[in-house]
Every structure is written in structure tokens, then in C-alpha cells.
Short mmCIF file of N, CA and C in Angstrom, two decimals:
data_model
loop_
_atom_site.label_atom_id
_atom_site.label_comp_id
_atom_site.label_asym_id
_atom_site.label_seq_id
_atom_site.Cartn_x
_atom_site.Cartn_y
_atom_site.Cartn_z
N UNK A 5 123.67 91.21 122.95
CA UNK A 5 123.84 92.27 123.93
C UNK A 5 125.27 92.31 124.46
N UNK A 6 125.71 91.17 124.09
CA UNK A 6 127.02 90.94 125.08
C UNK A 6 128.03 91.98 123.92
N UNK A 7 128.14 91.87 122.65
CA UNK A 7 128.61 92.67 122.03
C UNK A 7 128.29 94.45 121.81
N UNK A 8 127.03 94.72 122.04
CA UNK A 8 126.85 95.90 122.81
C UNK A 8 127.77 96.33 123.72
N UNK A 9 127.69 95.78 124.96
CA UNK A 9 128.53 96.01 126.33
C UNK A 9 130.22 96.09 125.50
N UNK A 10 130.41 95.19 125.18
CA UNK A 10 132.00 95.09 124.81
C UNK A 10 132.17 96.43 124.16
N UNK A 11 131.63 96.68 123.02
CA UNK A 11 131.80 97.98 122.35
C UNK A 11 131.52 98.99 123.03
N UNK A 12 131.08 99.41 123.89
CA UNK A 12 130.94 100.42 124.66
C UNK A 12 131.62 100.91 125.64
N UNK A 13 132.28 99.31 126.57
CA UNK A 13 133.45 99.63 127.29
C UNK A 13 135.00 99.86 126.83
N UNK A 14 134.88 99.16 126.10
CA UNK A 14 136.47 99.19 124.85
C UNK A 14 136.30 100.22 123.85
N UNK A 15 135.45 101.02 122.80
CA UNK A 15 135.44 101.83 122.47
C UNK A 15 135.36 103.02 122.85
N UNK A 16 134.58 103.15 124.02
CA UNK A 16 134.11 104.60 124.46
C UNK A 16 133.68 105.61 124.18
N UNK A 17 132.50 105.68 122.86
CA UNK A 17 132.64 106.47 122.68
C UNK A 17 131.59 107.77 123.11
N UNK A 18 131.56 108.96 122.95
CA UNK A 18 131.26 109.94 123.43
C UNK A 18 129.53 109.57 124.10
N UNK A 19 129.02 109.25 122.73
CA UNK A 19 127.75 109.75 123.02
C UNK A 19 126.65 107.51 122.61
N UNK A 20 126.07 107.63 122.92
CA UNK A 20 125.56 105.58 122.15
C UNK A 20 124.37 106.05 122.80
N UNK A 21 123.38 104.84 122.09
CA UNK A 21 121.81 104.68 122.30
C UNK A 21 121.83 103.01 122.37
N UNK A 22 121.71 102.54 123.11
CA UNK A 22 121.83 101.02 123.64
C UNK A 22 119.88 100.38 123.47
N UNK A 23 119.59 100.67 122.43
CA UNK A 23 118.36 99.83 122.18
C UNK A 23 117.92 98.35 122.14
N UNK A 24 117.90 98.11 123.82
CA UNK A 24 117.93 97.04 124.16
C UNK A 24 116.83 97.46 125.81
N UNK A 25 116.89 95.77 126.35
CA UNK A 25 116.18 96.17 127.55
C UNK A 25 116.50 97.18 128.13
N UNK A 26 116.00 97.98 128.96
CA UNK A 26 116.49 99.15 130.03
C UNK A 26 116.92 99.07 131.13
N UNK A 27 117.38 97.89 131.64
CA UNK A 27 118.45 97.83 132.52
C UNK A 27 119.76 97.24 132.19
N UNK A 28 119.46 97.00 130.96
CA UNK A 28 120.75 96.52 130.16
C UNK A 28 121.77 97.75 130.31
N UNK A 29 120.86 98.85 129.65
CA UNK A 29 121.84 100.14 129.34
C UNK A 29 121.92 100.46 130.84
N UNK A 30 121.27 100.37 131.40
CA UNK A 30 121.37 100.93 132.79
C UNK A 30 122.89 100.07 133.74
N UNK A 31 123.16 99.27 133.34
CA UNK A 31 123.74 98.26 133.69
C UNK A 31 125.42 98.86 133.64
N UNK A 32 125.57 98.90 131.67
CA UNK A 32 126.25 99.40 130.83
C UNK A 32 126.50 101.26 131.69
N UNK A 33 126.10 101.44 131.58
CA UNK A 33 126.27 103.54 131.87
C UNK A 33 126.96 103.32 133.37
N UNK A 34 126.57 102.65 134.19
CA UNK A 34 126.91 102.56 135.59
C UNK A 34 128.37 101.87 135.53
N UNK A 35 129.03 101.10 134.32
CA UNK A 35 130.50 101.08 134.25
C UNK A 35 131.26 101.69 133.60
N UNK A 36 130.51 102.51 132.80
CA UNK A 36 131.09 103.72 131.76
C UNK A 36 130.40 105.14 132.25
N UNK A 37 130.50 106.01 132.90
CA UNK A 37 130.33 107.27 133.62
C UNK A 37 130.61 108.16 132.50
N UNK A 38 131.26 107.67 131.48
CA UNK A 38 132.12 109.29 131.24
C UNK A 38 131.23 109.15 129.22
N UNK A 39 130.08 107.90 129.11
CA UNK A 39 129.60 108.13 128.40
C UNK A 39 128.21 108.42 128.01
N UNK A 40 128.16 109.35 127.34
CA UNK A 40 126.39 110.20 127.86
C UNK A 40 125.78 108.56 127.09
N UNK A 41 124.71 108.56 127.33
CA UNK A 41 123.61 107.49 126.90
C UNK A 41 121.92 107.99 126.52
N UNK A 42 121.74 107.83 125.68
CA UNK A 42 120.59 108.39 124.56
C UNK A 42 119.57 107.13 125.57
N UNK A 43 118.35 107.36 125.87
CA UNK A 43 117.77 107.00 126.36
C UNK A 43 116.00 106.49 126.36
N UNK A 44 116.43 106.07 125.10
CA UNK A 44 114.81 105.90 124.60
C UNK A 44 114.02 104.61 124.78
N UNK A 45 113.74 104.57 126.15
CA UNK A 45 113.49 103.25 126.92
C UNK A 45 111.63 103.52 126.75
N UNK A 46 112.10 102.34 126.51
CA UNK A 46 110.39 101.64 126.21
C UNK A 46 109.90 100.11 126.96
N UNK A 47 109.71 100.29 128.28
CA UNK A 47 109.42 99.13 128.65
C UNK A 47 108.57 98.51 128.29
N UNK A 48 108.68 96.97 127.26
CA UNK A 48 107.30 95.88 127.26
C UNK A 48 106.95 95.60 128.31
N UNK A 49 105.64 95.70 128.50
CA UNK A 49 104.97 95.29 129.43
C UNK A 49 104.65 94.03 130.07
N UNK A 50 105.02 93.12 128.42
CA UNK A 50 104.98 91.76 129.05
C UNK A 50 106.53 91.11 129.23
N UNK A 51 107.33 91.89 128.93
CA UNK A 51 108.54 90.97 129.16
C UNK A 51 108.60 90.65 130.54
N UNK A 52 108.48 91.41 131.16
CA UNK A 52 108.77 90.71 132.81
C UNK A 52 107.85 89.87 133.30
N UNK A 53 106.47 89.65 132.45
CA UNK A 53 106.01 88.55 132.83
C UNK A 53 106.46 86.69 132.75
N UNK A 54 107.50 86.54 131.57
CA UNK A 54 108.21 85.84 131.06
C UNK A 54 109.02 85.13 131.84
N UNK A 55 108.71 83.71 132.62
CA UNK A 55 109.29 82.99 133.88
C UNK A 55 110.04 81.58 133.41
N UNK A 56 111.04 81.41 134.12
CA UNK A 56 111.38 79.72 133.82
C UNK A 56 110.63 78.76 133.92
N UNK A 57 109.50 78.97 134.84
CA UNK A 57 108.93 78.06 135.15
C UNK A 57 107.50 78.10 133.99
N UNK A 58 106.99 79.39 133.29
CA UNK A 58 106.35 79.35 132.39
C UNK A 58 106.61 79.02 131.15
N UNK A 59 108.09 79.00 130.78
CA UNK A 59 108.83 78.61 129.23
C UNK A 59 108.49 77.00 129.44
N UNK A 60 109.10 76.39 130.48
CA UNK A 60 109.40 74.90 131.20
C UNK A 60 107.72 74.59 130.85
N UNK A 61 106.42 75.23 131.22
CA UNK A 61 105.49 74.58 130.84
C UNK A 61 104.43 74.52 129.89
N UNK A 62 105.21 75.70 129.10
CA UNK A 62 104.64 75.78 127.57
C UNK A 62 105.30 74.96 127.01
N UNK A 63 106.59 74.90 127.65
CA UNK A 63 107.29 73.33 126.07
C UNK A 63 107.25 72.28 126.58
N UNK A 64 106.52 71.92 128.06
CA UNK A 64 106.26 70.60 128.22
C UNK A 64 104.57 69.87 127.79
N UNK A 65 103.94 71.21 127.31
CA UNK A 65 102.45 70.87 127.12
C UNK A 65 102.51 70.98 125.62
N UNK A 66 103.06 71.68 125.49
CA UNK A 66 103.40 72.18 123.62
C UNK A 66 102.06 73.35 123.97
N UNK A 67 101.55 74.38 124.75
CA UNK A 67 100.59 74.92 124.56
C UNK A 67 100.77 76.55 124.28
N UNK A 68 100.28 77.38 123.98
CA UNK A 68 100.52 78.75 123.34
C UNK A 68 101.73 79.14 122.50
N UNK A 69 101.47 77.87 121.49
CA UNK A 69 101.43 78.25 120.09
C UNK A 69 101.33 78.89 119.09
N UNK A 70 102.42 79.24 118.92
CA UNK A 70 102.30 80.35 117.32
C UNK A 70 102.33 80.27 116.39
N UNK A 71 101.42 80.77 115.54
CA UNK A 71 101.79 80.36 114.34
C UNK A 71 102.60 81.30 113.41
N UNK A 72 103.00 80.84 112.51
CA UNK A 72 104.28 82.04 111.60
C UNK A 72 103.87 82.20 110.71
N UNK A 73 103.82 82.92 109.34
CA UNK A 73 103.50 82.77 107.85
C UNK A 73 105.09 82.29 107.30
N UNK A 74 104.92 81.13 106.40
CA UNK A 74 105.94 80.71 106.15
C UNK A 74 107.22 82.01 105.60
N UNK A 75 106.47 82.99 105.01
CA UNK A 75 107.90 83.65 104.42
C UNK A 75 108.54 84.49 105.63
N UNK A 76 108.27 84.69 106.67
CA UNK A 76 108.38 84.92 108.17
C UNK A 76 109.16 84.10 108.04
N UNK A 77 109.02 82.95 108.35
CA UNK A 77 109.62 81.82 109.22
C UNK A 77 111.21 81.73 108.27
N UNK A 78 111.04 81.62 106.74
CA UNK A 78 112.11 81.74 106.15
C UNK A 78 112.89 83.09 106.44
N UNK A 79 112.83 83.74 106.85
CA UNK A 79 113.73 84.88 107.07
C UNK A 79 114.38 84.65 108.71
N UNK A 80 113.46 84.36 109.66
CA UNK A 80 113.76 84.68 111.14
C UNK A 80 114.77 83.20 111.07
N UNK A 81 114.18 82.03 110.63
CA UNK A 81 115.43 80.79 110.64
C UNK A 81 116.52 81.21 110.02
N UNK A 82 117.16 81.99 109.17
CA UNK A 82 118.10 82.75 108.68
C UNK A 82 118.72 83.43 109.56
N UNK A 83 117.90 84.17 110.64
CA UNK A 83 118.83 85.06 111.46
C UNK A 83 119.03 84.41 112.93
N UNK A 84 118.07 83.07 112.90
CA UNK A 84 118.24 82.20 114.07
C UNK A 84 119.11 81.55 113.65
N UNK A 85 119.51 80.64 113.05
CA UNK A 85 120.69 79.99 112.42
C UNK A 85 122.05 81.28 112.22
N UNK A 86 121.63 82.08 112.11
CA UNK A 86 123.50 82.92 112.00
C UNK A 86 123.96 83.07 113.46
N UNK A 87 122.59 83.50 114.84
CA UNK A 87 123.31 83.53 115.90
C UNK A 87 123.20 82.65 116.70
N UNK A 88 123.09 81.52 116.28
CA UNK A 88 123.59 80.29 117.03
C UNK A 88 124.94 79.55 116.39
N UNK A 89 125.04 80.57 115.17
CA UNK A 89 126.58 79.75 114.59
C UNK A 89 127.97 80.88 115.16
N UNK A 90 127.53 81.99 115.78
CA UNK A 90 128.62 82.95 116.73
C UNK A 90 128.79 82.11 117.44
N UNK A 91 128.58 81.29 118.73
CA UNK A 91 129.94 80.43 119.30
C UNK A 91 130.58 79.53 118.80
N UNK A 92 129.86 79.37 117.98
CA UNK A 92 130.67 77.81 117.12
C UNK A 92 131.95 78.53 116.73
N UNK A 93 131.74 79.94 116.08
CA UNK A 93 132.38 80.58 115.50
C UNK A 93 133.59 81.62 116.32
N UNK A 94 133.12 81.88 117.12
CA UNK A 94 133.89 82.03 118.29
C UNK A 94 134.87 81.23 118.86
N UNK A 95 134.25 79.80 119.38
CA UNK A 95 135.08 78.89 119.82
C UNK A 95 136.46 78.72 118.67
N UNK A 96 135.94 78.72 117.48
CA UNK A 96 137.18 78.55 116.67
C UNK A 96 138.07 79.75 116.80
N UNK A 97 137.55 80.92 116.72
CA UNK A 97 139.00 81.68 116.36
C UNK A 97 139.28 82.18 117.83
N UNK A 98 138.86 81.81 118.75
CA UNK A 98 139.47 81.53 120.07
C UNK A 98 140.49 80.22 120.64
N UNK A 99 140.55 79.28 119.86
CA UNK A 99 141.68 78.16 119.94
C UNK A 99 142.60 78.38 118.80
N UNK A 100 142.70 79.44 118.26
CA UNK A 100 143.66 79.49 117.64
C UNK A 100 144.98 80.44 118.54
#
């Protein structure tokens, strides 16, 4: 998301659809005024149920558990492993 925002304030351009949470874009439009925003907000219903204190005691019980089908799991560890290697990747061509 953070690359969303960047491109939107540094590019500017006319018209974007920020398909992400809805106060994200809401967030985004309120520092950029002068760019219209496509608005196809779909609130999950359960995301805001989603607490620190409920993550903290599902991974301290190990309880509500998912299960994956392995060729799932081979694809999403692919795209979990690429964006946890952006700061690594970052940090480097930022000390240069």
C-alpha cells in the first residue's frame, strides 16, 4: 500500500482506482485534491473484526487453523517470500 500512496502523490495522475481498504484511498484523496479517485469500495465485513489481541491468541493457542491445498500454498509462499524480500531489498539500494 505504501507504494500505492507514493505513486499517487509523486505521479499525479489525473484519474486512479486505489483497490485497497477504503480508508486507505480515503486517506490518499484527502492529500491529493486535484486527483479524481474511482471508487469501488467494498467493505469486508470481517476485517474490522481482526484485533491484536485476537492474532496474539490464535498464535498463542495455535487455534483457528487453516488449512491450504498444497498447490495454494506453493504459489502464496512465492508471493510471501518476494514481499518480505522488498526491505531487505530496499535497505540495500538505500545504503548505497
Amino acid at each position: 500500500t505504501a507504494a500505492m500512496t507514493r505513486y499517487v502523490t509523486v505521479q499525479r495522475p489525473r484519474r486512479v482506482a486505489l483497490i485497497t481498504e477504503c480508508s486507505m484511498a480515503d486517506n490518499v484523496a484527502a492529500d491529493c485534491p486535484d486527483v479524481e479517485f474511482v471508487r469501488p469500495c467494498n467493505l469486508c465485513p470481517h476485517m474490522k473484526k481482526i484485533t491484536l489481541a485476537g492474532i496474539h491468541r490464535s498464535l498463542a493457542t495455535m487455534t483457528h487453523q487453516v488449512t491450504v491445498p498444497e498447490g495454494v500454498t506453493a504459489a502464496a509462499r512465492r508471493s510471501i517470500d518476494a514481499m518480505l524480500a522488498v526491505p531487505a531489498a530496499a535497505a540495500v539500494v538505500g545504503a548505497r
